[in-house]
CSV table of C-alpha atoms in Angstrom, one decimal:
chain,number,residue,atom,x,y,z
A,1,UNK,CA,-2.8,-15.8,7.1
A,2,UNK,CA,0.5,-16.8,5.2
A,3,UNK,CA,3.2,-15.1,5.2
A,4,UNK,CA,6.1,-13.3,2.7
A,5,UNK,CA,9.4,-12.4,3.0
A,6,UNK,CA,9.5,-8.9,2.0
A,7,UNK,CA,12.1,-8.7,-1.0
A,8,UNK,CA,15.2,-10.4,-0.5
A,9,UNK,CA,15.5,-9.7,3.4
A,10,UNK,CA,14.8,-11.3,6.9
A,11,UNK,CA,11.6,-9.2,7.4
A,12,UNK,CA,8.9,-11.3,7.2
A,13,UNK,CA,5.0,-10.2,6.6
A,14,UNK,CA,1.4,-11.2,6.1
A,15,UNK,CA,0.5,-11.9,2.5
A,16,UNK,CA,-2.5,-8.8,3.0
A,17,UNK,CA,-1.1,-5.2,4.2
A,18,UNK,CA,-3.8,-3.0,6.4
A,19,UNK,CA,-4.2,0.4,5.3
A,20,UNK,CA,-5.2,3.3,6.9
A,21,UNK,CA,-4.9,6.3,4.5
A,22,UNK,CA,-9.0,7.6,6.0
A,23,UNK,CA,-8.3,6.6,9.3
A,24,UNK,CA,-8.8,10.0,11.2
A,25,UNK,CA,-11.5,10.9,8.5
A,26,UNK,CA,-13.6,8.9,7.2
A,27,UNK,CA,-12.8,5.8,9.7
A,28,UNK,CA,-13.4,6.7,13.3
A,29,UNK,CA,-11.8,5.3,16.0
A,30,UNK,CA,-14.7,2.7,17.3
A,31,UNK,CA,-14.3,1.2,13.2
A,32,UNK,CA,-10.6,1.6,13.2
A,33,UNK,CA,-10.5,-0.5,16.3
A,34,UNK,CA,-12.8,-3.0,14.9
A,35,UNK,CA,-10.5,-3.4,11.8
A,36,UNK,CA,-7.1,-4.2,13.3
A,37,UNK,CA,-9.0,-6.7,15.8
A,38,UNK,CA,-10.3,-8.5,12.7
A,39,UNK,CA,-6.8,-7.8,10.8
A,40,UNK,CA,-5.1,-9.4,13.5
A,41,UNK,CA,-7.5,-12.4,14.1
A,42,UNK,CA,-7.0,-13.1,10.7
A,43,UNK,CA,-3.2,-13.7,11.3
A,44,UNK,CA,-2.5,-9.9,9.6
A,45,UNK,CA,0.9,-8.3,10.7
A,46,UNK,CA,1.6,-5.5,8.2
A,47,UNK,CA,-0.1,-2.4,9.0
A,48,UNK,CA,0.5,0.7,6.8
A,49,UNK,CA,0.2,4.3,7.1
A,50,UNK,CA,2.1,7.9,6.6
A,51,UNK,CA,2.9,10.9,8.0
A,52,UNK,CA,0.7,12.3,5.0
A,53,UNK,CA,-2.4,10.7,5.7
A,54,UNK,CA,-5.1,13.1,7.4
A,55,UNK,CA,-2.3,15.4,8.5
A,56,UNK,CA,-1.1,12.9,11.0
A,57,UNK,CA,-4.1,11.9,12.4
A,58,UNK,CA,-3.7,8.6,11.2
A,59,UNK,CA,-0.4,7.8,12.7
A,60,UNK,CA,-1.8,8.9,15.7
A,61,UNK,CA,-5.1,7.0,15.4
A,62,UNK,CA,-2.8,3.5,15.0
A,63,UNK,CA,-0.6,4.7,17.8
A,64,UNK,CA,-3.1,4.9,20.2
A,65,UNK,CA,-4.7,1.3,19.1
A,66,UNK,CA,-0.9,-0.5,19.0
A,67,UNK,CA,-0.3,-1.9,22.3
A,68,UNK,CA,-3.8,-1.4,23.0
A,69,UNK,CA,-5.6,-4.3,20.7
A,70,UNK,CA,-2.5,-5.2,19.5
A,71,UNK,CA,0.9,-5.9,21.2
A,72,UNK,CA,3.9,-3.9,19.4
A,73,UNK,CA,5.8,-7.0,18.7
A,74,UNK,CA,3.0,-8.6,16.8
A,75,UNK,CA,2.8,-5.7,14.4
A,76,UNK,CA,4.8,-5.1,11.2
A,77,UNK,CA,4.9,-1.3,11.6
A,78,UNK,CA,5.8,0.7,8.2
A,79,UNK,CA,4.6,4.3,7.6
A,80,UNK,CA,6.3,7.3,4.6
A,81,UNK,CA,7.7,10.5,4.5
A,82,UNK,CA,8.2,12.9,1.8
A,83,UNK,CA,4.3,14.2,1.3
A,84,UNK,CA,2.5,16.7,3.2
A,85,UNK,CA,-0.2,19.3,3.6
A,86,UNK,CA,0.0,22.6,4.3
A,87,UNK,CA,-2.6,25.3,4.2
A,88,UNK,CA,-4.8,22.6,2.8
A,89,UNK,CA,-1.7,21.9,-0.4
A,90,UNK,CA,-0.3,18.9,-1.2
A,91,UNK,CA,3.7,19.6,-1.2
A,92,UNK,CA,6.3,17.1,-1.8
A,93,UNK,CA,9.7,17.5,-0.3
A,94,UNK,CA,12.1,14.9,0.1
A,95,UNK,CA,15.1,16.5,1.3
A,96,UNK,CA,17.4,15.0,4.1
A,97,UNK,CA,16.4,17.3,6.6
A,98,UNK,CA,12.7,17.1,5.8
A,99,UNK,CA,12.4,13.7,5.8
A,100,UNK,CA,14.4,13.1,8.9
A,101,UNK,CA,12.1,15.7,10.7
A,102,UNK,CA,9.1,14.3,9.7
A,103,UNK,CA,10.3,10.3,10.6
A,104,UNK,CA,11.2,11.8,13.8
A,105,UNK,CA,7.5,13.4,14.2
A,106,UNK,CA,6.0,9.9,13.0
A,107,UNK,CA,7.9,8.1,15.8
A,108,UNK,CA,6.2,10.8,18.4
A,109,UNK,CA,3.0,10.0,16.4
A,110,UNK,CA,3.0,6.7,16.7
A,111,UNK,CA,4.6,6.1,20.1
A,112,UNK,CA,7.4,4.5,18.9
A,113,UNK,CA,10.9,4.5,18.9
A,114,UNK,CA,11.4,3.0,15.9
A,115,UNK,CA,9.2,1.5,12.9
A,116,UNK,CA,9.7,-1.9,11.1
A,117,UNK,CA,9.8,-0.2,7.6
A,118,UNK,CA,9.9,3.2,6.3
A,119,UNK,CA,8.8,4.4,3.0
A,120,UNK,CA,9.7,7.3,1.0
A,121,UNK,CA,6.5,8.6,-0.3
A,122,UNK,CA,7.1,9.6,-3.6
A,123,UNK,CA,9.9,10.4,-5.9
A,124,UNK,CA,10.9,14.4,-6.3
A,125,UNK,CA,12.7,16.0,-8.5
A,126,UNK,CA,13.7,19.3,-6.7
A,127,UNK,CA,15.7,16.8,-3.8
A,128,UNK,CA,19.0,15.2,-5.4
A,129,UNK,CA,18.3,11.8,-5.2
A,130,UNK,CA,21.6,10.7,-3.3
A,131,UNK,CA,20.1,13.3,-0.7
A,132,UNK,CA,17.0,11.8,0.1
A,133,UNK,CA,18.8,8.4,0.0
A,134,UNK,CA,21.1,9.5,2.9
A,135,UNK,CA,18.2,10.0,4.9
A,136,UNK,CA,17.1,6.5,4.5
A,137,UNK,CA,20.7,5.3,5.7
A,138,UNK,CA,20.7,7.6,8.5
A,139,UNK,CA,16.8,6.5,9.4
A,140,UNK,CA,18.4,3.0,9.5
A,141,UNK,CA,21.9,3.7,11.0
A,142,UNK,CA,20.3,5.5,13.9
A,143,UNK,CA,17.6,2.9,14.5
A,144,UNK,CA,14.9,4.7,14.0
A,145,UNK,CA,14.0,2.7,10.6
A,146,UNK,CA,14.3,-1.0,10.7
A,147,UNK,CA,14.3,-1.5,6.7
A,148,UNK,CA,13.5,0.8,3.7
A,149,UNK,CA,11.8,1.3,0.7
A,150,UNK,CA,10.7,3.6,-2.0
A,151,UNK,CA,6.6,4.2,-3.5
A,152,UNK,CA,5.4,5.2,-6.3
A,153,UNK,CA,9.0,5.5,-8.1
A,154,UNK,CA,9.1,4.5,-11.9
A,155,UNK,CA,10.9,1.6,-13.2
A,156,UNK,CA,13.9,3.6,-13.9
A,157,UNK,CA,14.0,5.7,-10.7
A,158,UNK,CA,13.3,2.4,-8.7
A,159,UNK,CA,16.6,1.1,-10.8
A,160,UNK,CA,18.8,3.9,-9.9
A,161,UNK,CA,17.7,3.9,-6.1
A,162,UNK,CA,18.4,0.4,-5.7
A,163,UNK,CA,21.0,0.3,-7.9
A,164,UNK,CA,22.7,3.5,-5.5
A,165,UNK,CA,21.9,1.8,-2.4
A,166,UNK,CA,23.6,-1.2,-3.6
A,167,UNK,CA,27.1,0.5,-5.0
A,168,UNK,CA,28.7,0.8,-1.8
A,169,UNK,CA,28.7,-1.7,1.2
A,170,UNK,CA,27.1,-0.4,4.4
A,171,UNK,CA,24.5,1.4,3.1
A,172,UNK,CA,20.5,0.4,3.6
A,173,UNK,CA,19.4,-1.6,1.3
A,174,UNK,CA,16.1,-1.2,-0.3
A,175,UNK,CA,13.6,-4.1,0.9
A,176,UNK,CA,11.0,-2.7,-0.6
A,177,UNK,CA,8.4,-0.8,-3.2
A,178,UNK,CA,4.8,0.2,-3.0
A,179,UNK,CA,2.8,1.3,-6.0
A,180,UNK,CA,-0.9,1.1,-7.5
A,181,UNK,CA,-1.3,-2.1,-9.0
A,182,UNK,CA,-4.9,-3.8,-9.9
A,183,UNK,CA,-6.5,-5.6,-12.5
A,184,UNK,CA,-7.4,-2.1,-14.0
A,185,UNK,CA,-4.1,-0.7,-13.6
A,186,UNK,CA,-1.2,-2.4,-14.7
A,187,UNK,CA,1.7,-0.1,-16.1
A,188,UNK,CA,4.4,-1.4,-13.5
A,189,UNK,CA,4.5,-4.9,-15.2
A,190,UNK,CA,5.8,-3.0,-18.0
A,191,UNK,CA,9.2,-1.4,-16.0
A,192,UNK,CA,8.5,-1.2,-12.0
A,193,UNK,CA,8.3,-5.2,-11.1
A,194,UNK,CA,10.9,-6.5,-13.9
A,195,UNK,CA,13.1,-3.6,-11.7
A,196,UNK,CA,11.8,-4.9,-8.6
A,197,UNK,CA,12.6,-8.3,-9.4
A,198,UNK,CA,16.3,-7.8,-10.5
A,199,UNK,CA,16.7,-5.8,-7.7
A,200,UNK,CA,15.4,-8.0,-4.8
A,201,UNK,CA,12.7,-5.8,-4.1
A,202,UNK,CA,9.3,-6.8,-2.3
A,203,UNK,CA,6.5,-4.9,-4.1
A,204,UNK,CA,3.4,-4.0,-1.8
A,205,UNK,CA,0.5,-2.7,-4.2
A,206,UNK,CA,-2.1,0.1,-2.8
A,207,UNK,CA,-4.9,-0.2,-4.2
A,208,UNK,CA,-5.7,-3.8,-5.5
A,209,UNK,CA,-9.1,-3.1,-5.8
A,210,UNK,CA,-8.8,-0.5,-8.3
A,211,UNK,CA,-9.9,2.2,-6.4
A,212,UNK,CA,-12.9,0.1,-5.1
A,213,UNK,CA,-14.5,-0.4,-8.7
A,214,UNK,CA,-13.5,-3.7,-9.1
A,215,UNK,CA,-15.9,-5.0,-6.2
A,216,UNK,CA,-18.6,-4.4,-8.4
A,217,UNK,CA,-20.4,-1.5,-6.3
A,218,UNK,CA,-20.6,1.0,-8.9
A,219,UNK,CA,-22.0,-1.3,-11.9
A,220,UNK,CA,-25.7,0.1,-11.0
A,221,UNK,CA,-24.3,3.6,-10.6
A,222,UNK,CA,-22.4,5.4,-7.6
A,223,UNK,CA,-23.9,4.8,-3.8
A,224,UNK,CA,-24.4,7.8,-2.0
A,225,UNK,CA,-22.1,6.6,0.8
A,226,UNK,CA,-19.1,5.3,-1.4
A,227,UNK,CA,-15.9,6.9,-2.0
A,228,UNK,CA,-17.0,8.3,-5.6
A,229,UNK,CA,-19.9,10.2,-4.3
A,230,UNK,CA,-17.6,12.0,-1.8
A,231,UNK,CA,-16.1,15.3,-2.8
A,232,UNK,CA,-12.7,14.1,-1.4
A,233,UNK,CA,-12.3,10.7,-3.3
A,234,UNK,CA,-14.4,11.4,-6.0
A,235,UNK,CA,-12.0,11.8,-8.8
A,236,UNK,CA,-9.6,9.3,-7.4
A,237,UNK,CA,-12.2,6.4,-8.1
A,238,UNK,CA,-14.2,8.6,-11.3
A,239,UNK,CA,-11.0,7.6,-13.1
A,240,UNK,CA,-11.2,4.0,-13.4
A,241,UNK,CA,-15.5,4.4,-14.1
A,242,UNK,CA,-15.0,4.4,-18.0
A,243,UNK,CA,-16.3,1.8,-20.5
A,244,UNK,CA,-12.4,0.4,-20.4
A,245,UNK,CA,-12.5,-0.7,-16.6
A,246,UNK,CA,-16.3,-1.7,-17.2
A,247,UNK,CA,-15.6,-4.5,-19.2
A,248,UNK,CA,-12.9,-5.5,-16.9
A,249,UNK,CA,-15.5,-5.0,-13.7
A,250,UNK,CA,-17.8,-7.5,-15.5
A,251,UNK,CA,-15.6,-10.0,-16.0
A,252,UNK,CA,-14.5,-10.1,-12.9
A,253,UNK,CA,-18.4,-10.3,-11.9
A,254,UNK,CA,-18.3,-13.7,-14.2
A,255,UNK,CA,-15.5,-14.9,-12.9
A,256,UNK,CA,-16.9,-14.5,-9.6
A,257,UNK,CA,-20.4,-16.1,-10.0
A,258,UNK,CA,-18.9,-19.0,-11.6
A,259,UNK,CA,-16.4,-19.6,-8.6
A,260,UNK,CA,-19.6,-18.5,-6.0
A,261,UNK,CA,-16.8,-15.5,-5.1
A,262,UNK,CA,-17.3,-12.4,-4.7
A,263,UNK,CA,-15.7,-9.5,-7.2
A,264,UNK,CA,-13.5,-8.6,-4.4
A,265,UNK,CA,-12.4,-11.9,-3.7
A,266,UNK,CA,-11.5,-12.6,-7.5
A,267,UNK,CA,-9.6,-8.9,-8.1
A,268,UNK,CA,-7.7,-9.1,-4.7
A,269,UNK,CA,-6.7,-12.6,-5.1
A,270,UNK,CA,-5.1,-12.0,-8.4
A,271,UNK,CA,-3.3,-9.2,-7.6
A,272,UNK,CA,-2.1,-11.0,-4.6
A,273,UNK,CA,-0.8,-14.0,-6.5
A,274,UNK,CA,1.3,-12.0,-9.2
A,275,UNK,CA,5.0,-12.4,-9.2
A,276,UNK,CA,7.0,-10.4,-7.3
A,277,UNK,CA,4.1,-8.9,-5.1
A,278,UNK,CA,4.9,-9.7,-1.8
A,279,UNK,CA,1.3,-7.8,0.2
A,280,UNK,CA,-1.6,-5.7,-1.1
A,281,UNK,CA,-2.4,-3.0,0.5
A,282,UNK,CA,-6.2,-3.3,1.3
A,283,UNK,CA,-8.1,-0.3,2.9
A,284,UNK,CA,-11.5,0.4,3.9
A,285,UNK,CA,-13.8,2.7,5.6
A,286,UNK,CA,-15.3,-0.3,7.7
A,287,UNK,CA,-14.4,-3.2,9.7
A,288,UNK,CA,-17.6,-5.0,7.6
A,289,UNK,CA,-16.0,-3.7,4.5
A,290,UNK,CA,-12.3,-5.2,5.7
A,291,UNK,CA,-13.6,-8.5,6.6
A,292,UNK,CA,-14.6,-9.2,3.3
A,293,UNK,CA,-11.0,-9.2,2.4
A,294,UNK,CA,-10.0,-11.4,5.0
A,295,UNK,CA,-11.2,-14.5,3.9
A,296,UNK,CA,-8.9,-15.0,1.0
A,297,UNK,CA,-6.1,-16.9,2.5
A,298,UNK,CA,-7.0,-20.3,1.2
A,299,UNK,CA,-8.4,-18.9,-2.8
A,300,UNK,CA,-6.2,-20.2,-5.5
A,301,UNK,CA,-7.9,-18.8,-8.7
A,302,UNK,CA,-7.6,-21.4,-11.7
A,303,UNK,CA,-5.2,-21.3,-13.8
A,304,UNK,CA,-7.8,-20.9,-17.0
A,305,UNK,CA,-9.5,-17.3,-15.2
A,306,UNK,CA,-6.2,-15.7,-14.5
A,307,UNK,CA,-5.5,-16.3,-18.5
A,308,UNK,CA,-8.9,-15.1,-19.0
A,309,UNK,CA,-8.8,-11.6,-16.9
A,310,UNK,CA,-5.4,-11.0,-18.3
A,311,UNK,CA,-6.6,-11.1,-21.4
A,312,UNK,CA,-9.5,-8.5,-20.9
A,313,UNK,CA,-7.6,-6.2,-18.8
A,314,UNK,CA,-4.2,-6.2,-20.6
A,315,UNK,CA,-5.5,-2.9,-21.9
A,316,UNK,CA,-6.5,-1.5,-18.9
């Protein structure tokens, strides 16, 4: 597998991200194992998670699998703060001492003493925003955090991070921003990558599948095994089943047949290929379900089919 630099920094990381928001849940530890074998045999290095994701259990499902079936040094380690549960509620705090706290508990998680990249979850009003940046220098300055970065932020709050980060020399740059990005979602061409962009920042989209709908699965209806039918997930993914992301879904399933592809191969490839993304972020429950993502390194999609699905999904 290629690889990116990661914004304008040193970092360097596989063109595909691993990620393991079910891992503790959905994805057991026999499949979990199965998938970072087959992630790293494909030449895969970044390997994303948070202190968010199944209350910790999946930081501690990759930290007891890195240095197990994969050395430490081989592994591009990034997790995120600033999301949590408690008493089964989502809350968002992005404080200084929070989010130092919680980095601290990932590192214990993980087995670590420091990671390669670390994320602040999502943006929060109730945390003054040159707070929760002084956590990210301290995460850095302490070497706890090799580099940065920000998810889910706006255009304009991706701007004034950066932008703050930038002002004064000796603080940590941001390398980095991940946010949802597919051929059925597509509002951070409009504000988030132009940001990126001027601001030397590596974009890593979650979700380039569009929430699983773009590999075709739910065209007959929704499998009782898939995420949709699952009481969890099942609002996540019945967003994008409207007559809009239809028509986008069977395009793709054209585009695919004519280039003896497969939907997935066609909607990750594009989203991979888009300027300014340096790594999708591709998930799934099983290692079978990962390998079909792996085998992408070497798909260029012409030229005339990337005009086409723009066209149809510039809506989207």
């Amino acid at each position: 597998m290629q690889r990116r630099a990661l914004g304008r920094t040193g970092l360097k990381v596989s063109r595909l991200g691993l990620g393991t928001m079910t891992w503790g849940r959905d994805t057991d530890e026999h499949e979990a194992r199965d998938q970072l074998i087959a992630f790293a045999e494909a030449g895969g290095t970044l390997v994303d998670t948070a202190a968010g994701y199944t209350d910790g259990d999946s930081e501690r499902l990759v930290g007891r699998l890195i240095g197990d079936v994969v050395s430490r040094d081989e592994v591009v380690l990034a997790t995120k703060a600033g999301v949590s549960r408690r008493s089964g509620e989502r809350v968002v705090d992005t404080s200084r001492g929070s989010l130092l706290t919680t980095l601290d508990a990932s590192l214990e998680r993980l087995g670590v003493d420091h990671v390669d990249l670390w994320q602040v979850h999502v943006w929060s009003d109730e945390a003054p925003l040159e707070e929760t940046l002084t956590a990210i220098d301290r995460a850095v300055s302490s070497g706890r955090a090799s580099y940065v970065g920000i998810s889910n932020y706006t255009g304009w709050q991706t701007a004034q991070a950066a932008t703050w980060q930038r002002a004064v020399p000796g603080r940590a740059t941001l390398a980095s921003t991940q946010v949802e990005y597919s051929l059925l979602n597509r509002q951070v061409e409009r504000e988030v990558l132009p940001a990126a962009g001027a601001l030397g920042l590596g974009v890593l989209p979650w979700s380039p599948l569009g929430r699983g709908v773009l590999t075709g699965k739910y065209r007959g209806g929704t499998p009782s095994d898939s995420r949709a039918a699952s009481p969890v997930f099942s609002g996540f993914v019945g967003a994008y089943l409207d007559d809009d992301s239809a028509r986008v879904v069977e395009a793709v399933a054209r585009a695919a047949d004519g280039l003896g592809w497969t939907p997935l191969e066609v909607a990750l490839v594009w989203v991979r290929d888009r300027r300014g993304v340096t790594a999708p972020i591709v998930g799934a429950r099983t290692a079978q379900q990962l390998r079909g993502s792996l085998d992408t390194d070497d798909k260029v999609l012409p030229p005339e089919l990337v005009a086409a699905l723009d066209d149809v999904s510039g809506g989207a």
